[in-house]
PDB file of C-alpha atoms in Angstrom:
ATOM      1  CA  MET A 180       0.000   0.000   0.000  1.00 85.00           C
ATOM      2  CA  VAL A 181       1.222   3.498  -0.880  1.00 96.00           C
ATOM      3  CA  ARG A 182       1.947   5.607   2.195  1.00 98.00           C
ATOM      4  CA  ILE A 183       0.470   9.120   2.292  1.00 98.00           C
ATOM      5  CA  GLY A 184       2.430  11.862   4.008  1.00 98.00           C
ATOM      6  CA  TYR A 185       1.946  15.428   5.191  1.00 99.00           C
ATOM      7  CA  THR A 186       4.286  18.354   4.492  1.00 98.00           C
ATOM      8  CA  MET A 187       5.266  20.932   7.105  1.00 98.00           C
ATOM      9  CA  MET A 188       5.840  23.703   4.582  1.00 98.00           C
ATOM     10  CA  THR A 189       8.104  26.133   6.402  1.00 98.00           C
ATOM     11  CA  GLU A 190       7.652  28.796   3.709  1.00 98.00           C
ATOM     12  CA  GLN A 191       3.999  29.341   4.601  1.00 98.00           C
ATOM     13  CA  ALA A 192       3.745  29.152   8.398  1.00 98.00           C
ATOM     14  CA  GLY A 193       5.646  30.125  11.531  1.00 98.00           C
ATOM     15  CA  PRO A 194       7.384  27.629  13.813  1.00 98.00           C
ATOM     16  CA  ARG A 195       4.675  27.168  16.436  1.00 98.00           C
ATOM     17  CA  ALA A 196       1.976  26.770  13.806  1.00 98.00           C
ATOM     18  CA  LEU A 197       4.081  24.166  11.953  1.00 98.00           C
ATOM     19  CA  VAL A 198       4.327  22.034  15.087  1.00 98.00           C
ATOM     20  CA  GLU A 199       0.570  22.319  15.594  1.00 98.00           C
ATOM     21  CA  HIS A 200       0.079  21.240  11.988  1.00 98.00           C
ATOM     22  CA  VAL A 201       2.153  18.063  12.267  1.00 98.00           C
ATOM     23  CA  VAL A 202       0.408  17.168  15.541  1.00 98.00           C
ATOM     24  CA  GLY A 203      -2.848  17.489  13.615  1.00 98.00           C
ATOM     25  CA  ALA A 204      -1.458  15.378  10.781  1.00 98.00           C
ATOM     26  CA  GLU A 205      -0.544  12.616  13.231  1.00 98.00           C
ATOM     27  CA  ARG A 206      -4.035  12.771  14.716  1.00 98.00           C
ATOM     28  CA  ALA A 207      -5.618  12.669  11.254  1.00 98.00           C
ATOM     29  CA  GLY A 208      -3.759   9.463  10.398  1.00 98.00           C
ATOM     30  CA  PHE A 209      -1.091  10.512   7.913  1.00 98.00           C
ATOM     31  CA  ASP A 210       1.586   7.841   7.543  1.00 98.00           C
ATOM     32  CA  PHE A 211       4.617  10.148   7.683  1.00 98.00           C
ATOM     33  CA  SER A 212       5.635  13.790   7.476  1.00 98.00           C
ATOM     34  CA  VAL A 213       8.295  15.804   5.670  1.00 98.00           C
ATOM     35  CA  THR A 214       9.669  19.294   6.302  1.00 98.00           C
ATOM     36  CA  SER A 215      11.114  21.809   3.877  1.00 98.00           C
ATOM     37  CA  ASP A 216      14.407  23.467   4.877  1.00 98.00           C
ATOM     38  CA  HIS A 217      14.609  26.992   3.441  1.00 98.00           C
ATOM     39  CA  TYR A 218      16.127  30.361   4.269  1.00 98.00           C
ATOM     40  CA  PHE A 219      13.680  32.151   1.952  1.00 98.00           C
ATOM     41  CA  PRO A 220      10.153  31.472   0.726  1.00 98.00           C
ATOM     42  CA  TRP A 221       9.782  31.149  -3.030  1.00 97.00           C
ATOM     43  CA  LEU A 222       7.292  34.016  -3.135  1.00 97.00           C
ATOM     44  CA  GLU A 223       6.760  36.879  -0.686  1.00 97.00           C
ATOM     45  CA  SER A 224       3.074  35.969  -0.380  1.00 97.00           C
ATOM     46  CA  GLN A 225       4.085  32.758   1.398  1.00 98.00           C
ATOM     47  CA  GLY A 226       5.645  34.904   4.065  1.00 98.00           C
ATOM     48  CA  HIS A 227       7.741  32.573   6.257  1.00 98.00           C
ATOM     49  CA  ALA A 228      11.021  30.677   6.565  1.00 98.00           C
ATOM     50  CA  PRO A 229      11.783  29.572  10.162  1.00 98.00           C
ATOM     51  CA  TYR A 230      14.749  27.339  10.950  1.00 98.00           C
ATOM     52  CA  ALA A 231      13.553  23.858  10.020  1.00 98.00           C
ATOM     53  CA  TRP A 232      15.764  21.988  12.495  1.00 98.00           C
ATOM     54  CA  SER A 233      14.346  23.812  15.514  1.00 98.00           C
ATOM     55  CA  VAL A 234      10.857  23.047  14.241  1.00 98.00           C
ATOM     56  CA  LEU A 235      11.799  19.387  13.826  1.00 98.00           C
ATOM     57  CA  GLY A 236      13.111  19.153  17.382  1.00 98.00           C
ATOM     58  CA  ALA A 237       9.870  20.598  18.722  1.00 98.00           C
ATOM     59  CA  ALA A 238       7.834  18.300  16.458  1.00 98.00           C
ATOM     60  CA  ALA A 239       9.720  15.269  17.744  1.00 98.00           C
ATOM     61  CA  GLN A 240       8.634  16.119  21.282  1.00 98.00           C
ATOM     62  CA  ALA A 241       5.053  17.053  20.377  1.00 98.00           C
ATOM     63  CA  THR A 242       4.338  13.850  18.418  1.00 98.00           C
ATOM     64  CA  SER A 243       4.763  10.179  19.224  1.00 98.00           C
ATOM     65  CA  ARG A 244       4.042   8.154  16.089  1.00 98.00           C
ATOM     66  CA  ILE A 245       4.439  10.057  12.850  1.00 98.00           C
ATOM     67  CA  PRO A 246       7.867   9.778  11.109  1.00 98.00           C
ATOM     68  CA  LEU A 247       9.741  13.023  10.395  1.00 99.00           C
ATOM     69  CA  MET A 248      11.996  13.855   7.459  1.00 98.00           C
ATOM     70  CA  THR A 249      13.812  16.782   5.838  1.00 98.00           C
ATOM     71  CA  TYR A 250      12.587  17.368   2.287  1.00 98.00           C
ATOM     72  CA  VAL A 251      15.272  18.421   1.648  1.00 98.00           C
ATOM     73  CA  THR A 252      18.415  19.713   3.349  1.00 98.00           C
ATOM     74  CA  CYS A 253      21.360  20.907   1.278  1.00 98.00           C
ATOM     75  CA  PRO A 254      24.546  19.733   3.075  1.00 98.00           C
ATOM     76  CA  THR A 255      27.042  21.633   0.955  1.00 98.00           C
ATOM     77  CA  THR A 256      26.893  25.429   1.289  1.00 97.00           C
ATOM     78  CA  ARG A 257      24.708  26.880   4.031  1.00 98.00           C
ATOM     79  CA  TYR A 258      25.434  23.814   6.191  1.00 98.00           C
ATOM     80  CA  HIS A 259      28.707  21.906   6.410  1.00 98.00           C
ATOM     81  CA  PRO A 260      28.125  18.131   6.121  1.00 98.00           C
ATOM     82  CA  ALA A 261      29.752  17.477   9.519  1.00 98.00           C
ATOM     83  CA  VAL A 262      27.141  19.749  11.128  1.00 98.00           C
ATOM     84  CA  VAL A 263      24.317  18.101   9.180  1.00 98.00           C
ATOM     85  CA  ALA A 264      25.457  14.714  10.486  1.00 98.00           C
ATOM     86  CA  GLN A 265      25.343  16.009  14.073  1.00 98.00           C
ATOM     87  CA  LYS A 266      21.880  17.538  13.599  1.00 98.00           C
ATOM     88  CA  ALA A 267      20.496  14.381  12.002  1.00 99.00           C
ATOM     89  CA  ALA A 268      21.892  12.086  14.698  1.00 98.00           C
ATOM     90  CA  THR A 269      20.385  14.310  17.384  1.00 98.00           C
ATOM     91  CA  MET A 270      17.011  14.307  15.607  1.00 98.00           C
ATOM     92  CA  GLN A 271      17.048  10.522  15.428  1.00 98.00           C
ATOM     93  CA  LEU A 272      17.570  10.391  19.200  1.00 98.00           C
ATOM     94  CA  LEU A 273      14.912  13.002  19.950  1.00 98.00           C
ATOM     95  CA  SER A 274      12.358  11.260  17.737  1.00 98.00           C
ATOM     96  CA  GLU A 275      13.258   7.786  19.029  1.00 98.00           C
ATOM     97  CA  GLY A 276      14.077   6.464  15.577  1.00 98.00           C
ATOM     98  CA  ARG A 277      11.421   8.294  13.532  1.00 98.00           C
ATOM     99  CA  PHE A 278      13.727  10.559  11.525  1.00 99.00           C
ATOM    100  CA  ARG A 279      14.955  10.304   7.929  1.00 98.00           C
ATOM    101  CA  LEU A 280      17.539  12.670   6.488  1.00 99.00           C
ATOM    102  CA  GLY A 281      16.534  13.921   3.055  1.00 98.00           C
ATOM    103  CA  LEU A 282      19.401  15.555   1.165  1.00 98.00           C
ATOM    104  CA  GLY A 283      19.682  17.422  -2.115  1.00 98.00           C
ATOM    105  CA  SER A 284      22.006  19.626  -4.129  1.00 97.00           C
ATOM    106  CA  GLY A 285      20.153  22.764  -3.089  1.00 97.00           C
ATOM    107  CA  GLU A 286      18.726  25.967  -4.524  1.00 97.00           C
ATOM    108  CA  ASN A 287      20.398  29.314  -5.051  1.00 98.00           C
ATOM    109  CA  LEU A 288      17.360  30.809  -3.285  1.00 97.00           C
ATOM    110  CA  ASN A 289      18.640  29.541   0.074  1.00 98.00           C
ATOM    111  CA  GLU A 290      22.337  28.850  -0.336  1.00 98.00           C
ATOM    112  CA  HIS A 291      23.396  32.268  -1.635  1.00 97.00           C
ATOM    113  CA  VAL A 292      23.036  33.811   1.824  1.00 97.00           C
ATOM    114  CA  VAL A 293      26.504  32.707   2.987  1.00 98.00           C
ATOM    115  CA  GLY A 294      28.182  34.445   0.047  1.00 97.00           C
ATOM    116  CA  ALA A 295      29.995  31.396  -1.296  1.00 95.00           C
ATOM    117  CA  GLY A 296      28.638  31.678  -4.833  1.00 95.00           C
ATOM    118  CA  TRP A 297      26.426  29.202  -6.648  1.00 97.00           C
ATOM    119  CA  PRO A 298      28.300  26.380  -8.415  1.00 97.00           C
ATOM    120  CA  ALA A 299      27.368  24.768 -11.717  1.00 96.00           C
ATOM    121  CA  PRO A 300      25.016  21.759 -11.534  1.00 95.00           C
ATOM    122  CA  HIS A 301      27.754  19.157 -12.032  1.00 96.00           C
ATOM    123  CA  VAL A 302      29.827  20.706  -9.241  1.00 98.00           C
ATOM    124  CA  ARG A 303      26.818  20.716  -6.930  1.00 97.00           C
ATOM    125  CA  LEU A 304      26.398  16.980  -7.491  1.00 97.00           C
ATOM    126  CA  GLU A 305      30.089  16.395  -6.779  1.00 98.00           C
ATOM    127  CA  MET A 306      29.697  18.333  -3.541  1.00 98.00           C
ATOM    128  CA  LEU A 307      26.581  16.368  -2.600  1.00 98.00           C
ATOM    129  CA  GLN A 308      28.341  13.055  -3.141  1.00 98.00           C
ATOM    130  CA  GLU A 309      31.292  14.101  -0.985  1.00 98.00           C
ATOM    131  CA  ALA A 310      28.912  15.415   1.694  1.00 98.00           C
ATOM    132  CA  VAL A 311      26.967  12.142   1.831  1.00 98.00           C
ATOM    133  CA  GLU A 312      30.204  10.199   2.209  1.00 98.00           C
ATOM    134  CA  ILE A 313      31.250  12.423   5.135  1.00 98.00           C
ATOM    135  CA  ILE A 314      27.860  12.068   6.825  1.00 98.00           C
ATOM    136  CA  ARG A 315      27.960   8.281   6.420  1.00 98.00           C
ATOM    137  CA  ALA A 316      31.448   8.169   7.923  1.00 98.00           C
ATOM    138  CA  LEU A 317      30.346  10.196  10.941  1.00 98.00           C
ATOM    139  CA  PHE A 318      27.291   7.996  11.412  1.00 98.00           C
ATOM    140  CA  GLY A 319      29.792   5.132  11.650  1.00 97.00           C
ATOM    141  CA  GLY A 320      30.946   6.407  15.028  1.00 96.00           C
ATOM    142  CA  GLY A 321      34.688   6.824  14.716  1.00 87.00           C
ATOM    143  CA  PRO A 322      36.801   9.969  14.381  1.00 97.00           C
ATOM    144  CA  VAL A 323      36.658  11.309  10.828  1.00 98.00           C
ATOM    145  CA  ASN A 324      39.428  13.166   9.037  1.00 98.00           C
ATOM    146  CA  HIS A 325      38.662  14.148   5.480  1.00 98.00           C
ATOM    147  CA  HIS A 326      40.419  16.407   3.006  1.00 98.00           C
ATOM    148  CA  GLY A 327      38.528  16.279  -0.266  1.00 98.00           C
ATOM    149  CA  ALA A 328      37.893  18.364  -3.346  1.00 98.00           C
ATOM    150  CA  HIS A 329      35.215  20.441  -1.630  1.00 98.00           C
ATOM    151  CA  PHE A 330      35.266  19.804   2.131  1.00 98.00           C
ATOM    152  CA  ASP A 331      37.675  19.430   5.015  1.00 98.00           C
ATOM    153  CA  VAL A 332      36.817  17.604   8.220  1.00 98.00           C
ATOM    154  CA  GLU A 333      39.347  17.680  11.048  1.00 98.00           C
ATOM    155  CA  ASN A 334      39.131  15.011  13.757  1.00 98.00           C
ATOM    156  CA  ALA A 335      35.303  15.050  13.939  1.00 98.00           C
ATOM    157  CA  LYS A 336      33.263  12.591  15.966  1.00 98.00           C
ATOM    158  CA  LEU A 337      29.590  12.384  16.923  1.00 98.00           C
ATOM    159  CA  TRP A 338      29.317  11.823  20.661  1.00 98.00           C
ATOM    160  CA  ASP A 339      25.570  11.174  20.703  1.00 98.00           C
ATOM    161  CA  LEU A 340      24.746   8.529  18.129  1.00 98.00           C
ATOM    162  CA  PRO A 341      21.481   6.621  17.796  1.00 98.00           C
ATOM    163  CA  GLU A 342      21.571   2.839  17.710  1.00 96.00           C
ATOM    164  CA  ALA A 343      20.437   2.977  14.084  1.00 97.00           C
ATOM    165  CA  PRO A 344      21.511   6.030  12.049  1.00 97.00           C
ATOM    166  CA  PRO A 345      18.857   7.954  10.125  1.00 98.00           C
ATOM    167  CA  PRO A 346      18.175   6.577   6.640  1.00 98.00           C
ATOM    168  CA  ILE A 347      19.458   8.972   3.984  1.00 98.00           C
ATOM    169  CA  GLY A 348      17.252  10.048   1.104  1.00 98.00           C
ATOM    170  CA  ILE A 349      18.652  11.802  -1.963  1.00 98.00           C
ATOM    171  CA  ALA A 350      16.641  14.139  -4.189  1.00 98.00           C
ATOM    172  CA  VAL A 351      16.891  13.499  -7.924  1.00 97.00           C
ATOM    173  CA  SER A 352      16.085  15.231 -11.195  1.00 93.00           C
ATOM    174  CA  GLY A 353      18.148  13.398 -13.832  1.00 94.00           C
ATOM    175  CA  ARG A 354      20.446  10.506 -14.623  1.00 95.00           C
ATOM    176  CA  ARG A 355      23.491  11.530 -12.576  1.00 96.00           C
ATOM    177  CA  SER A 356      21.524  12.302  -9.433  1.00 97.00           C
ATOM    178  CA  CYS A 357      19.568   9.047  -9.803  1.00 97.00           C
ATOM    179  CA  GLU A 358      22.806   7.067 -10.055  1.00 97.00           C
ATOM    180  CA  LEU A 359      24.109   8.853  -6.961  1.00 97.00           C
ATOM    181  CA  ALA A 360      20.890   8.154  -5.047  1.00 98.00           C
ATOM    182  CA  GLY A 361      20.861   4.499  -6.044  1.00 98.00           C
ATOM    183  CA  ARG A 362      24.458   4.015  -4.942  1.00 97.00           C
ATOM    184  CA  LEU A 363      24.610   6.086  -1.748  1.00 97.00           C
ATOM    185  CA  GLY A 364      21.005   6.614  -0.652  1.00 98.00           C
ATOM    186  CA  ASP A 365      18.564   4.536   1.358  1.00 98.00           C
ATOM    187  CA  LEU A 366      15.635   6.079  -0.520  1.00 98.00           C
ATOM    188  CA  VAL A 367      14.992   8.422  -3.409  1.00 98.00           C
ATOM    189  CA  ILE A 368      13.159  11.762  -3.369  1.00 98.00           C
ATOM    190  CA  ALA A 369      11.439  13.502  -6.282  1.00 97.00           C
ATOM    191  CA  THR A 370       8.839  16.204  -6.868  1.00 93.00           C
ATOM    192  CA  GLU A 371       7.604  14.951 -10.244  1.00 94.00           C
ATOM    193  CA  PRO A 372       5.871  11.634 -11.072  1.00 96.00           C
ATOM    194  CA  ARG A 373       8.443  10.619 -13.676  1.00 96.00           C
ATOM    195  CA  ALA A 374       8.807   6.872 -14.086  1.00 97.00           C
ATOM    196  CA  GLU A 375      12.224   7.301 -15.698  1.00 97.00           C
ATOM    197  CA  LEU A 376      13.601   8.659 -12.422  1.00 97.00           C
ATOM    198  CA  VAL A 377      12.490   5.529 -10.584  1.00 97.00           C
ATOM    199  CA  LYS A 378      13.937   3.345 -13.354  1.00 97.00           C
ATOM    200  CA  LEU A 379      17.305   5.122 -13.257  1.00 97.00           C
ATOM    201  CA  PHE A 380      17.348   4.928  -9.457  1.00 98.00           C
ATOM    202  CA  ASP A 381      16.710   1.184  -9.594  1.00 97.00           C
ATOM    203  CA  GLU A 382      19.422   0.688 -12.210  1.00 97.00           C
ATOM    204  CA  GLY A 383      21.863   2.626 -10.031  1.00 96.00           C
ATOM    205  CA  GLY A 384      21.358   0.298  -7.072  1.00 97.00           C
ATOM    206  CA  GLY A 385      18.077   1.523  -5.616  1.00 97.00           C
ATOM    207  CA  ALA A 386      15.855  -1.464  -6.414  1.00 97.00           C
ATOM    208  CA  GLY A 387      13.636  -2.277  -3.457  1.00 97.00           C
ATOM    209  CA  LYS A 388      14.320   1.015  -1.649  1.00 98.00           C
ATOM    210  CA  PRO A 389      11.531   3.518  -0.851  1.00 98.00           C
ATOM    211  CA  ARG A 390      10.632   6.171  -3.444  1.00 98.00           C
ATOM    212  CA  VAL A 391       9.153   9.349  -1.978  1.00 98.00           C
ATOM    213  CA  GLY A 392       7.279  11.902  -4.064  1.00 98.00           C
ATOM    214  CA  GLN A 393       5.557  15.163  -3.232  1.00 98.00           C
ATOM    215  CA  LEU A 394       2.372  16.757  -4.553  1.00 97.00           C
ATOM    216  CA  PRO A 395       0.947  20.241  -3.851  1.00 98.00           C
ATOM    217  CA  VAL A 396      -2.822  20.387  -3.320  1.00 98.00           C
ATOM    218  CA  CYS A 397      -5.189  23.195  -2.378  1.00 98.00           C
ATOM    219  CA  TYR A 398      -8.275  22.100  -0.469  1.00 98.00           C
ATOM    220  CA  ASP A 399     -11.091  24.587   0.017  1.00 98.00           C
ATOM    221  CA  THR A 400     -14.871  24.291  -0.158  1.00 98.00           C
ATOM    222  CA  ASP A 401     -14.705  27.330  -2.476  1.00 98.00           C
ATOM    223  CA  ARG A 402     -12.830  26.128  -5.562  1.00 98.00           C
ATOM    224  CA  ASP A 403     -12.295  29.648  -6.929  1.00 98.00           C
ATOM    225  CA  ALA A 404     -10.671  30.661  -3.648  1.00 98.00           C
ATOM    226  CA  ALA A 405      -8.476  27.556  -3.786  1.00 98.00           C
ATOM    227  CA  VAL A 406      -7.332  28.326  -7.327  1.00 98.00           C
ATOM    228  CA  ALA A 407      -6.581  31.943  -6.401  1.00 98.00           C
ATOM    229  CA  ARG A 408      -4.561  30.868  -3.353  1.00 98.00           C
ATOM    230  CA  ALA A 409      -2.633  28.234  -5.308  1.00 98.00           C
ATOM    231  CA  HIS A 410      -1.783  30.818  -7.957  1.00 98.00           C
ATOM    232  CA  ASP A 411      -0.770  33.423  -5.389  1.00 98.00           C
ATOM    233  CA  GLN A 412       1.508  31.143  -3.356  1.00 97.00           C
ATOM    234  CA  PHE A 413       2.511  28.204  -5.535  1.00 96.00           C
ATOM    235  CA  ARG A 414       2.764  29.347  -9.152  1.00 96.00           C
ATOM    236  CA  TRP A 415       6.566  29.027  -8.766  1.00 92.00           C
ATOM    237  CA  PHE A 416       5.988  25.275  -9.056  1.00 84.00           C
ATOM    238  CA  ALA A 417       5.464  25.670 -12.802  1.00 77.00           C
ATOM    239  CA  GLY A 418       9.102  26.602 -13.380  1.00 74.00           C
ATOM    240  CA  GLY A 419      10.576  23.134 -12.976  1.00 79.00           C
ATOM    241  CA  TRP A 420      13.744  22.194 -11.153  1.00 77.00           C
ATOM    242  CA  PRO A 421      16.349  23.364 -13.739  1.00 81.00           C
ATOM    243  CA  VAL A 422      14.942  26.908 -13.495  1.00 87.00           C
ATOM    244  CA  ASN A 423      13.919  26.965  -9.831  1.00 92.00           C
ATOM    245  CA  SER A 424      17.322  25.851  -8.549  1.00 95.00           C
ATOM    246  CA  GLU A 425      19.018  28.863 -10.162  1.00 96.00           C
ATOM    247  CA  LEU A 426      16.766  31.770  -9.148  1.00 96.00           C
ATOM    248  CA  PRO A 427      18.241  33.894  -6.325  1.00 95.00           C
ATOM    249  CA  GLY A 428      15.188  35.181  -4.434  1.00 96.00           C
ATOM    250  CA  PRO A 429      11.420  35.765  -4.217  1.00 97.00           C
ATOM    251  CA  THR A 430      11.592  38.753  -6.573  1.00 96.00           C
ATOM    252  CA  ALA A 431      13.182  36.560  -9.242  1.00 96.00           C
ATOM    253  CA  PHE A 432      10.508  33.898  -8.747  1.00 96.00           C
ATOM    254  CA  ALA A 433       7.784  36.542  -9.042  1.00 96.00           C
ATOM    255  CA  GLY A 434       9.265  37.775 -12.294  1.00 95.00           C
ATOM    256  CA  ALA A 435       9.800  34.296 -13.727  1.00 94.00           C
ATOM    257  CA  THR A 436       6.175  33.356 -13.038  1.00 94.00           C
ATOM    258  CA  SER A 437       4.483  36.639 -13.978  1.00 93.00           C
ATOM    259  CA  PHE A 438       2.848  35.058 -17.036  1.00 95.00           C
ATOM    260  CA  VAL A 439       1.555  31.955 -15.201  1.00 95.00           C
ATOM    261  CA  ARG A 440      -2.244  32.190 -15.079  1.00 96.00           C
ATOM    262  CA  PRO A 441      -4.567  30.809 -12.373  1.00 97.00           C
ATOM    263  CA  GLU A 442      -5.959  28.319 -14.875  1.00 97.00           C
ATOM    264  CA  ASP A 443      -2.419  27.100 -15.608  1.00 96.00           C
ATOM    265  CA  VAL A 444      -1.893  26.364 -11.925  1.00 97.00           C
ATOM    266  CA  ALA A 445      -5.284  24.635 -11.646  1.00 97.00           C
ATOM    267  CA  GLU A 446      -4.274  22.244 -14.439  1.00 95.00           C
ATOM    268  CA  THR A 447      -1.405  20.825 -12.370  1.00 94.00           C
ATOM    269  CA  ILE A 448      -2.587  21.316  -8.760  1.00 98.00           C
ATOM    270  CA  PRO A 449      -5.908  19.850  -7.592  1.00 98.00           C
ATOM    271  CA  CYS A 450      -8.009  22.668  -6.126  1.00 98.00           C
ATOM    272  CA  GLY A 451     -11.327  22.616  -4.267  1.00 98.00           C
ATOM    273  CA  ASP A 452     -13.005  19.722  -2.473  1.00 98.00           C
ATOM    274  CA  ASP A 453     -13.604  17.149  -5.223  1.00 98.00           C
ATOM    275  CA  VAL A 454     -11.904  14.134  -3.683  1.00 98.00           C
ATOM    276  CA  ASP A 455     -11.743  12.352  -7.045  1.00 98.00           C
ATOM    277  CA  ALA A 456      -9.592  15.165  -8.448  1.00 98.00           C
ATOM    278  CA  PHE A 457      -7.145  14.742  -5.564  1.00 98.00           C
ATOM    279  CA  VAL A 458      -7.035  10.969  -6.039  1.00 98.00           C
ATOM    280  CA  ASP A 459      -6.471  11.420  -9.775  1.00 98.00           C
ATOM    281  CA  ALA A 460      -3.532  13.736  -9.035  1.00 98.00           C
ATOM    282  CA  VAL A 461      -1.905  11.107  -6.800  1.00 98.00           C
ATOM    283  CA  LYS A 462      -2.321   8.258  -9.295  1.00 98.00           C
ATOM    284  CA  PRO A 463       0.568   9.263 -11.610  1.00 98.00           C
ATOM    285  CA  TYR A 464       2.984   8.868  -8.679  1.00 98.00           C
ATOM    286  CA  VAL A 465       1.587   5.428  -7.925  1.00 97.00           C
ATOM    287  CA  ASP A 466       1.795   4.444 -11.588  1.00 97.00           C
ATOM    288  CA  ALA A 467       5.398   5.697 -11.776  1.00 98.00           C
ATOM    289  CA  GLY A 468       6.408   3.410  -8.916  1.00 97.00           C
ATOM    290  CA  PHE A 469       6.507   5.771  -5.949  1.00 98.00           C
ATOM    291  CA  THR A 470       5.840   4.084  -2.614  1.00 98.00           C
ATOM    292  CA  GLU A 471       5.234   7.256  -0.592  1.00 98.00           C
ATOM    293  CA  ILE A 472       3.591  10.567  -1.543  1.00 98.00           C
ATOM    294  CA  ALA A 473       3.733  13.636   0.697  1.00 98.00           C
ATOM    295  CA  LEU A 474       0.919  16.145   0.178  1.00 98.00           C
ATOM    296  CA  VAL A 475       1.424  19.905   0.529  1.00 98.00           C
ATOM    297  CA  GLN A 476      -1.722  21.800   1.506  1.00 98.00           C
ATOM    298  CA  ILE A 477      -1.228  25.305   0.127  1.00 98.00           C
ATOM    299  CA  GLY A 478      -1.881  28.126   2.566  1.00 98.00           C
ATOM    300  CA  GLY A 479      -0.508  28.264   6.090  1.00 97.00           C
ATOM    301  CA  GLU A 480      -3.826  29.357   7.566  1.00 97.00           C
ATOM    302  CA  HIS A 481      -5.752  26.602   5.787  1.00 98.00           C
ATOM    303  CA  GLN A 482      -4.235  23.513   7.391  1.00 98.00           C
ATOM    304  CA  ARG A 483      -6.867  22.659   9.991  1.00 98.00           C
ATOM    305  CA  PRO A 484      -9.813  22.274   7.554  1.00 98.00           C
ATOM    306  CA  PHE A 485      -7.564  20.283   5.224  1.00 98.00           C
ATOM    307  CA  LEU A 486      -6.540  17.937   8.041  1.00 98.00           C
ATOM    308  CA  ASP A 487     -10.165  17.432   9.097  1.00 98.00           C
ATOM    309  CA  TRP A 488     -11.199  16.698   5.512  1.00 98.00           C
ATOM    310  CA  SER A 489      -8.217  14.419   5.026  1.00 98.00           C
ATOM    311  CA  GLU A 490      -9.101  12.321   8.054  1.00 98.00           C
ATOM    312  CA  LYS A 491     -12.739  11.915   7.059  1.00 98.00           C
ATOM    313  CA  THR A 492     -12.606  11.883   3.264  1.00 98.00           C
ATOM    314  CA  LEU A 493      -9.245  12.118   1.498  1.00 98.00           C
ATOM    315  CA  LEU A 494      -7.131   9.524   3.313  1.00 98.00           C
ATOM    316  CA  PRO A 495      -9.820   6.785   3.112  1.00 98.00           C
ATOM    317  CA  ALA A 496     -10.168   7.485  -0.626  1.00 98.00           C
ATOM    318  CA  LEU A 497      -6.407   7.401  -1.212  1.00 97.00           C
ATOM    319  CA  ARG A 498      -6.001   4.177   0.711  1.00 94.00           C
ATOM    320  CA  ARG A 499      -8.442   2.518  -1.673  1.00 90.00           C
ATOM    321  CA  LEU A 500      -5.773   3.011  -4.372  1.00 82.00           C
TER     322      LEU A 500
END
């Protein structure tokens, strides 16, 4: 059975509200949760970007069942991989084994803030590979010394290690990232229902490992209001990863999406309260071979009605898939 997850979208709600949301998701019966890890929102209308790791620590204490996961953390620029390893190990202890570490090559939107420049895509993948290797070594428990092409680690050791380290997920968008995920990851992460990504991941060594996708949705009993909100806050989604990873800030995203119409957004994001439309939007992920799909309810102030509707209507319908 496909597992259905809930997204704590840090770009659209403050830290206390995000914790309340994931508590509600656990109560509603979602199978897992994921958390974005941004320094900026994509668009100013989203309005938030709290520190995801503080939110995760609070969520670990406020919940008891629902798994937690970064979706995704970039361990190469804003965070050094040795620090990511420490944060992830601590989260696994706080959550009592419910944490998964989702990693990716990052977006200029968030990583530019430390002034280190934004490397070319192939360099970002090289950095991600080296970062994953460092994190794995630190999860192994011994002192780590590393002097590589992109990172230095000097006599590092994690003093608080969980019995089982967090599984590592790797976000993918093409052949090279799929090969990397299949070889070094415990699961694969994607935001598009592309069967070729799953196939390349399997060929790279990922056969039998979880495949996690993500789908934005906009529940509202007023469909016109849902479409307007999705357009206002999530039209950036139309750009696709090759474009979105390069844009430097919300102003750039606003400019790049100025010609995206509400009806364009409604063609790709289910809006309203027709449960069949939501189920139909999930099906391509199932058909592509994804084993887990995390839903993003658009609008930070519209989580509670979505969670209520999910518990009563949406989750039962999706589980019939």
